[in-house]
Short mmCIF file of C-alpha atoms and ligand atoms in Angstrom, two decimals:
data_model
loop_
_atom_site.label_atom_id
_atom_site.label_comp_id
_atom_site.label_asym_id
_atom_site.label_seq_id
_atom_site.Cartn_x
_atom_site.Cartn_y
_atom_site.Cartn_z
CA UNK A 159 128.31 81.08 152.58
CA UNK A 160 125.73 78.28 152.74
CA UNK A 161 123.55 78.56 149.67
CA UNK A 162 121.91 75.56 147.94
CA UNK A 163 120.72 77.40 144.92
CA UNK A 164 123.27 79.37 142.95
CA UNK A 165 121.94 80.37 139.50
CA UNK A 166 125.48 81.34 138.44
CA UNK A 167 126.50 77.64 138.48
CA UNK A 168 124.90 77.18 135.05
CA UNK A 169 126.67 80.23 133.64
CA UNK A 170 130.24 79.30 134.41
CA UNK A 171 131.36 78.45 130.86
CA UNK A 172 130.31 78.96 127.26
CA UNK A 173 129.66 75.28 126.59
CA UNK A 174 127.45 74.85 129.64
CA UNK A 175 125.56 78.05 128.90
CA UNK A 176 124.78 76.75 125.45
CA UNK A 177 123.82 73.33 126.79
CA UNK A 178 121.14 74.76 129.09
CA UNK A 179 119.75 77.30 126.65
CA UNK A 180 115.98 77.52 126.61
CA UNK A 181 115.70 78.98 123.13
CA UNK A 182 116.97 77.20 120.02
CA UNK A 183 116.88 78.60 116.56
CA UNK A 184 117.32 77.14 113.14
CA UNK A 185 117.96 78.70 109.75
CA UNK A 186 114.96 76.95 108.24
CA UNK A 187 112.75 79.32 110.24
CA UNK A 188 114.11 82.44 108.52
CA UNK A 189 112.22 84.22 105.73
CA UNK A 190 113.77 87.10 103.82
CA UNK A 191 111.50 89.84 102.38
CA UNK A 192 112.57 91.26 99.01
CA UNK A 193 111.45 94.13 96.78
CA UNK A 194 111.23 93.43 93.06
CA UNK A 195 110.77 96.31 90.66
CA UNK A 196 109.92 96.68 86.96
CA UNK A 197 112.93 97.65 84.87
CA UNK A 198 116.37 96.27 84.03
CA UNK A 199 119.78 96.38 85.66
CA UNK A 200 118.33 97.77 88.88
CA UNK A 201 119.83 97.28 92.29
CA UNK A 202 118.61 100.45 94.01
CA UNK A 203 119.48 100.91 97.62
CA UNK A 204 116.47 101.97 99.69
CA UNK A 205 117.45 105.23 101.41
CA UNK A 206 115.59 104.52 104.66
CA UNK A 207 116.75 100.88 104.72
CA UNK A 208 120.52 100.96 104.08
CA UNK A 209 121.72 97.57 102.87
CA UNK A 210 118.33 96.66 101.34
CA UNK A 211 117.63 97.01 97.61
CA UNK A 212 114.94 97.11 94.98
CA UNK A 213 115.96 94.55 92.36
CA UNK A 214 114.82 94.24 88.79
CA UNK A 215 114.08 90.69 87.66
CA UNK A 216 117.44 90.36 85.86
CA UNK A 217 119.38 91.29 89.02
CA UNK A 218 117.28 89.21 91.40
CA UNK A 219 119.00 85.84 90.78
CA UNK A 220 122.34 87.19 92.05
CA UNK A 221 120.68 88.25 95.28
CA UNK A 222 118.90 84.91 95.60
CA UNK A 223 122.12 83.03 95.07
CA UNK A 224 123.80 84.95 97.88
CA UNK A 225 120.85 84.28 100.11
CA UNK A 226 120.91 80.56 99.45
CA UNK A 227 124.64 80.49 100.11
CA UNK A 228 123.98 82.09 103.47
CA UNK A 229 121.59 79.22 104.18
CA UNK A 230 118.33 81.15 103.95
CA UNK A 231 115.91 79.02 101.97
CA UNK A 232 112.78 81.13 101.91
CA UNK A 233 111.81 84.53 100.50
CA UNK A 234 108.77 86.73 100.47
CA UNK A 235 108.34 88.93 97.39
CA UNK A 236 106.94 92.43 97.24
CA UNK A 237 106.30 93.85 93.78
CA UNK A 238 106.79 97.44 92.72
CA UNK A 239 104.83 97.92 89.50
CA UNK A 240 105.36 100.53 86.81
CA UNK A 241 101.73 101.66 86.77
CA UNK A 242 99.18 101.89 89.52
CA UNK A 243 95.41 102.22 89.19
CA UNK A 244 92.30 102.42 91.38
CA UNK A 245 91.75 98.66 91.47
CA UNK A 246 95.40 97.62 91.66
CA UNK A 247 95.20 95.59 88.46
CA UNK A 248 98.98 95.10 88.44
CA UNK A 249 98.59 92.86 91.48
CA UNK A 250 96.76 90.12 89.57
CA UNK A 251 98.09 90.63 86.04
CA UNK A 252 99.54 87.47 84.52
CA UNK A 253 102.68 89.39 83.60
CA UNK A 254 102.65 91.48 86.79
CA UNK A 255 106.00 92.19 88.40
CA UNK A 256 105.59 89.77 91.26
CA UNK A 257 104.25 87.03 88.98
CA UNK A 258 107.37 87.44 86.83
CA UNK A 259 109.49 87.26 89.97
CA UNK A 260 107.94 83.93 90.99
CA UNK A 261 108.42 82.44 87.53
CA UNK A 262 112.05 83.53 87.36
CA UNK A 263 112.88 82.50 90.92
CA UNK A 264 111.28 79.07 90.61
CA UNK A 265 112.91 78.38 87.26
CA UNK A 266 116.42 79.27 88.46
CA UNK A 267 116.08 78.09 92.07
CA UNK A 268 113.48 75.31 92.18
CA UNK A 269 114.25 74.57 95.83
CA UNK A 270 113.80 78.12 97.04
CA UNK A 271 110.59 78.42 99.04
CA UNK A 272 108.72 81.42 97.65
CA UNK A 273 105.98 83.23 99.55
CA UNK A 274 103.66 85.88 98.13
CA UNK A 275 102.44 88.88 100.10
CA UNK A 276 98.80 89.36 99.16
CA UNK A 277 97.80 93.00 99.31
CA UNK A 278 96.85 95.87 97.04
CA UNK A 279 98.63 98.92 98.49
CA UNK A 280 101.73 98.67 96.28
CA UNK A 281 99.45 98.53 93.21
CA UNK A 282 96.67 101.04 93.89
CA UNK A 283 96.96 104.68 92.85
CA UNK A 284 95.51 105.72 96.23
CA UNK A 285 97.84 103.46 98.24
CA UNK A 286 95.10 101.78 100.27
CA UNK A 287 94.97 98.03 100.73
CA UNK A 288 91.65 97.55 98.96
CA UNK A 289 88.94 98.88 96.67
CA UNK A 290 87.57 102.28 97.68
CA UNK A 291 84.00 103.30 98.13
CA UNK A 292 84.41 107.06 98.46
CA UNK A 293 87.25 107.30 100.95
CA UNK A 294 86.40 104.08 102.73
CA UNK A 295 87.95 100.73 101.87
CA UNK A 296 85.08 98.43 100.87
CA UNK A 297 85.72 95.14 102.66
CA UNK A 298 83.58 92.72 100.70
CA UNK A 299 84.41 94.08 97.26
CA UNK A 300 88.10 93.83 98.11
CA UNK A 301 87.79 90.11 98.92
CA UNK A 302 87.21 89.17 95.27
CA UNK A 303 90.38 91.01 94.28
CA UNK A 304 92.48 89.46 97.02
CA UNK A 305 91.35 86.00 95.98
CA UNK A 306 92.28 86.79 92.36
CA UNK A 307 95.71 88.10 93.43
CA UNK A 308 96.39 84.98 95.47
CA UNK A 309 95.40 82.68 92.60
CA UNK A 310 97.56 84.55 90.09
CA UNK A 311 100.60 84.36 92.39
CA UNK A 312 100.13 80.64 93.00
CA UNK A 313 99.69 80.04 89.27
CA UNK A 314 102.98 81.89 88.76
CA UNK A 315 104.73 79.58 91.21
CA UNK A 316 104.21 80.91 94.76
CA UNK A 317 104.56 78.07 97.26
CA UNK A 318 102.57 79.87 99.94
CA UNK A 319 100.46 83.03 100.14
CA UNK A 320 100.37 85.56 102.95
CA UNK A 321 97.46 88.04 102.99
CA UNK A 322 98.51 91.29 104.68
CA UNK A 323 95.54 93.52 103.83
CA UNK A 324 93.51 93.01 107.05
CA UNK A 325 90.09 92.74 105.38
CA UNK A 326 87.60 90.60 107.26
CA UNK A 327 87.02 87.20 105.68
CA UNK A 328 89.98 87.25 103.33
CA UNK A 329 91.51 83.99 104.45
CA UNK A 330 88.23 82.20 103.71
CA UNK A 331 87.90 83.93 100.35
CA UNK A 332 91.45 83.02 99.35
CA UNK A 333 91.06 79.41 100.58
CA UNK A 334 87.89 78.94 98.49
CA UNK A 335 89.52 80.39 95.39
CA UNK A 336 92.66 78.25 95.72
CA UNK A 337 90.62 75.11 96.42
CA UNK A 338 88.29 75.74 93.49
CA UNK A 339 91.34 75.87 91.23
CA UNK A 340 92.95 72.71 92.54
CA UNK A 341 95.50 74.30 94.88
CA UNK A 342 94.21 72.40 97.90
CA UNK A 343 97.64 72.10 99.47
CA UNK A 344 98.98 75.61 99.08
CA UNK A 345 99.28 76.95 102.63
CA UNK A 346 98.06 80.35 103.79
CA UNK A 347 100.17 82.29 106.27
CA UNK A 348 97.80 84.94 107.54
CA UNK A 349 98.98 88.31 108.75
CA UNK A 350 96.17 87.77 111.25
CA UNK A 351 97.51 90.14 113.88
CA UNK A 352 98.71 93.20 112.03
CA UNK A 353 98.78 96.50 113.83
CA UNK A 354 98.44 100.00 112.34
CA UNK A 355 102.06 100.88 112.93
CA UNK A 356 104.54 103.64 112.25
CA UNK A 357 107.17 100.89 112.00
CA UNK A 358 106.07 100.35 108.37
CA UNK A 359 107.33 103.79 107.35
CA UNK A 360 110.52 102.73 105.53
CA UNK A 361 108.66 99.93 103.71
CA UNK A 362 106.22 102.48 102.33
CA UNK A 363 109.17 104.53 101.05
CA UNK A 364 110.65 101.40 99.52
CA UNK A 365 107.43 100.35 97.81
CA UNK A 366 105.88 103.77 97.25
CA UNK A 367 102.79 102.47 99.03
CA UNK A 368 101.93 105.18 101.58
CA UNK A 369 98.19 105.95 101.49
CA UNK A 370 97.45 109.11 99.46
CA UNK A 371 94.97 110.23 102.14
CA UNK A 372 94.00 109.09 105.63
CA UNK A 373 95.61 106.09 107.30
CA UNK A 374 95.09 102.36 107.65
CA UNK A 375 93.41 102.45 111.05
CA UNK A 376 90.01 101.36 109.73
CA UNK A 377 91.48 97.97 108.83
CA UNK A 378 94.76 97.41 110.71
CA UNK A 379 94.59 96.87 114.48
CA UNK A 380 94.79 99.46 117.24
CA UNK A 381 98.04 98.95 119.14
CA UNK A 382 96.29 99.39 122.49
CA UNK A 383 94.71 95.95 122.08
CA UNK A 384 96.00 92.46 122.71
CA UNK A 385 92.90 90.32 123.42
CA UNK A 386 91.70 91.38 119.99
CA UNK A 387 94.74 89.57 118.58
CA UNK A 388 93.22 86.29 119.75
CA UNK A 389 89.88 87.18 118.17
CA UNK A 390 91.58 87.91 114.83
CA UNK A 391 93.73 84.79 114.99
CA UNK A 392 90.81 82.49 115.90
CA UNK A 393 88.76 83.83 112.99
CA UNK A 394 91.58 83.07 110.59
CA UNK A 395 92.03 79.59 112.06
CA UNK A 396 88.34 78.93 111.32
CA UNK A 397 88.70 80.29 107.80
CA UNK A 398 91.55 77.88 107.09
CA UNK A 399 94.79 79.71 107.88
CA UNK A 400 97.76 77.37 108.28
CA UNK A 401 100.14 79.81 109.97
CA UNK A 402 99.37 82.90 112.04
CA UNK A 403 101.59 85.95 111.85
CA UNK A 404 102.07 88.81 114.30
CA UNK A 405 103.40 92.10 112.92
CA UNK A 406 105.47 94.12 113.83
CA UNK A 407 107.67 91.95 116.08
CA UNK A 408 109.81 93.95 118.47
CA UNK A 409 107.16 96.06 120.20
CA UNK A 410 104.62 93.23 120.15
CA UNK A 411 106.34 90.33 121.89
CA UNK A 412 103.64 90.27 124.57
CA UNK A 413 101.07 89.71 121.83
CA UNK A 414 103.26 87.09 120.21
CA UNK A 415 103.60 85.14 123.46
CA UNK A 416 99.85 85.22 123.98
CA UNK A 417 99.09 84.10 120.43
CA UNK A 418 101.60 81.26 120.79
CA UNK A 419 99.89 80.12 123.98
CA UNK A 420 96.34 80.22 122.69
CA UNK A 421 96.58 79.35 119.00
CA UNK A 422 97.69 75.88 118.07
CA UNK A 423 99.21 76.70 114.72
CA UNK A 424 102.77 77.68 113.81
CA UNK A 425 103.29 81.33 114.69
CA UNK A 426 105.34 83.75 112.60
CA UNK A 427 106.56 87.24 113.42
CA UNK A 428 107.57 89.92 110.95
CA UNK A 429 110.36 92.18 112.11
CA UNK A 430 109.41 95.09 109.90
CA UNK A 431 111.22 97.84 108.04
CA UNK A 432 111.17 100.35 110.92
CA UNK A 433 112.81 97.84 113.24
CA UNK A 434 115.52 97.30 110.65
CA UNK A 435 115.93 101.03 110.07
CA UNK A 436 116.23 101.82 113.79
CA UNK A 437 118.99 99.28 114.29
CA UNK A 438 120.83 100.40 111.16
CA UNK A 439 120.47 104.06 112.07
CA UNK A 440 121.60 103.74 115.68
CA UNK A 441 124.49 101.46 114.69
CA UNK A 442 125.69 103.82 111.97
CA UNK A 443 125.86 106.59 114.55
CA UNK A 444 127.91 104.34 116.79
CA UNK A 445 125.27 104.37 119.52
CA UNK A 446 124.87 100.57 119.63
CA UNK A 447 126.75 97.57 118.32
CA UNK A 448 124.90 96.36 115.24
CA UNK A 449 125.73 92.65 115.39
CA UNK A 450 124.90 92.34 119.09
CA UNK A 451 121.60 94.16 118.67
CA UNK A 452 120.60 92.01 115.69
CA UNK A 453 121.32 88.87 117.73
CA UNK A 454 119.48 90.06 120.81
CA UNK A 455 116.34 91.23 119.00
CA UNK A 456 116.16 88.04 116.92
CA UNK A 457 116.54 85.79 119.97
CA UNK A 458 113.89 87.78 121.83
CA UNK A 459 111.33 86.93 119.13
CA UNK A 460 112.16 83.22 119.33
CA UNK A 461 112.10 83.35 123.12
CA UNK A 462 108.60 84.85 122.92
CA UNK A 463 107.58 81.80 120.93
CA UNK A 464 108.04 82.52 117.27
CA UNK A 465 108.34 79.51 114.96
CA UNK A 466 109.15 81.48 111.82
CA UNK A 467 110.83 84.86 111.61
CA UNK A 468 110.53 87.27 108.69
CA UNK A 469 113.42 89.71 108.76
CA UNK A 470 115.59 91.85 106.51
CA UNK A 471 118.48 90.63 108.68
CA UNK A 472 117.91 86.99 107.68
CA UNK A 473 121.34 86.53 106.01
CA UNK A 474 123.14 88.17 108.94
CA UNK A 475 121.23 86.06 111.47
CA UNK A 476 122.05 82.91 109.48
CA UNK A 477 125.73 83.86 109.61
CA UNK A 478 125.59 84.48 113.37
CA UNK A 479 124.02 81.02 113.77
CA UNK A 480 126.87 79.49 111.74
CA UNK A 481 129.38 81.25 113.95
CA UNK A 482 127.62 79.84 117.01
CA UNK A 483 126.92 83.29 118.33
CA UNK A 484 123.21 82.52 118.62
CA UNK A 485 121.03 79.51 117.90
C1 PBG B 183 101.40 95.44 102.59
C2 PBG B 183 102.50 95.26 103.57
C3 PBG B 183 103.15 96.23 104.37
C4 PBG B 183 104.18 95.57 105.01
C5 PBG B 183 104.11 94.23 104.65
N1 PBG B 183 103.05 94.07 103.78
C6 PBG B 183 102.94 97.69 104.48
C7 PBG B 183 101.76 98.23 105.15
O1 PBG B 183 100.88 97.53 105.65
O2 PBG B 183 101.68 99.47 105.13
C8 PBG B 183 105.17 96.21 105.93
C9 PBG B 183 106.48 95.53 106.01
C10 PBG B 183 107.57 96.35 106.62
O3 PBG B 183 107.37 97.47 107.12
O4 PBG B 183 108.70 95.86 106.58
N2 PBG B 183 100.20 95.84 103.15
#
């Protein structure tokens, strides 16, 4: 049959298919989130996230070593403190759990790139991401705390900070605090576009950070909105963000593509705990093939435009890249 254009021509062999790929990935774009808990000898598997653990500081280096061997050079730490209080004081304590994690990680693995999640919900007794005024999270009061948390993490060795609280003005507040203390070149990766999402469920089990009452809808975004993502991102650009994050990833690739188009900063996506749990759960039941689903979901984020990808599957994805399965 006479046909000038045959799309199948470029799919005839593996080498050619790889040659004409539109999406390329690299291990340096992967960031692995980790839970660090007070205590000793702990490597507790998280029930809703099989294969993910809460590590005590003494066990953490073994996990970091494995990660580096897999070729993943960047981590984000989440701290699980022993005690929580109304103002989340464990989040900015000099000997807080996450501060200890940064010191230990940077002393044993100086080349590991360490990012700090800046939020209060793992440290407050009420589980909200800020300081309460009655049952409402007080935006402006919270800003002083977030700035203090960021400074304490950077002083402990964090290479970059990532505010995930969704208070208005927090990027500016953190930037001023870091600058005033001489940390002019510590980048801020803003969770600028963070939706109020049920996909965070397993994380809240892992970190014990579910709100004691109400929900996070008065600060995290409504998932019906996508133009609002641009408003949030532009505000953070003005306040001095260096990287813009969209979270969750999988159900928000439309938002990600739009942010990539309109915002001229590197764009990150966080494939969150619920995305991980769904893949693990379905695969363990034999409903889908785990490796293939991990590859396909990861590539879809990069195809949508992501420059950096935060994922609990980072070591697996790195291995699939080495095998030439994706990348
Ligand atoms: C802290 C924070 C959360 C996540 C990252 N930072 C939880 C939340 O907002 O409730 C979620 C990450 C995940 O689900 O993997 N605010």
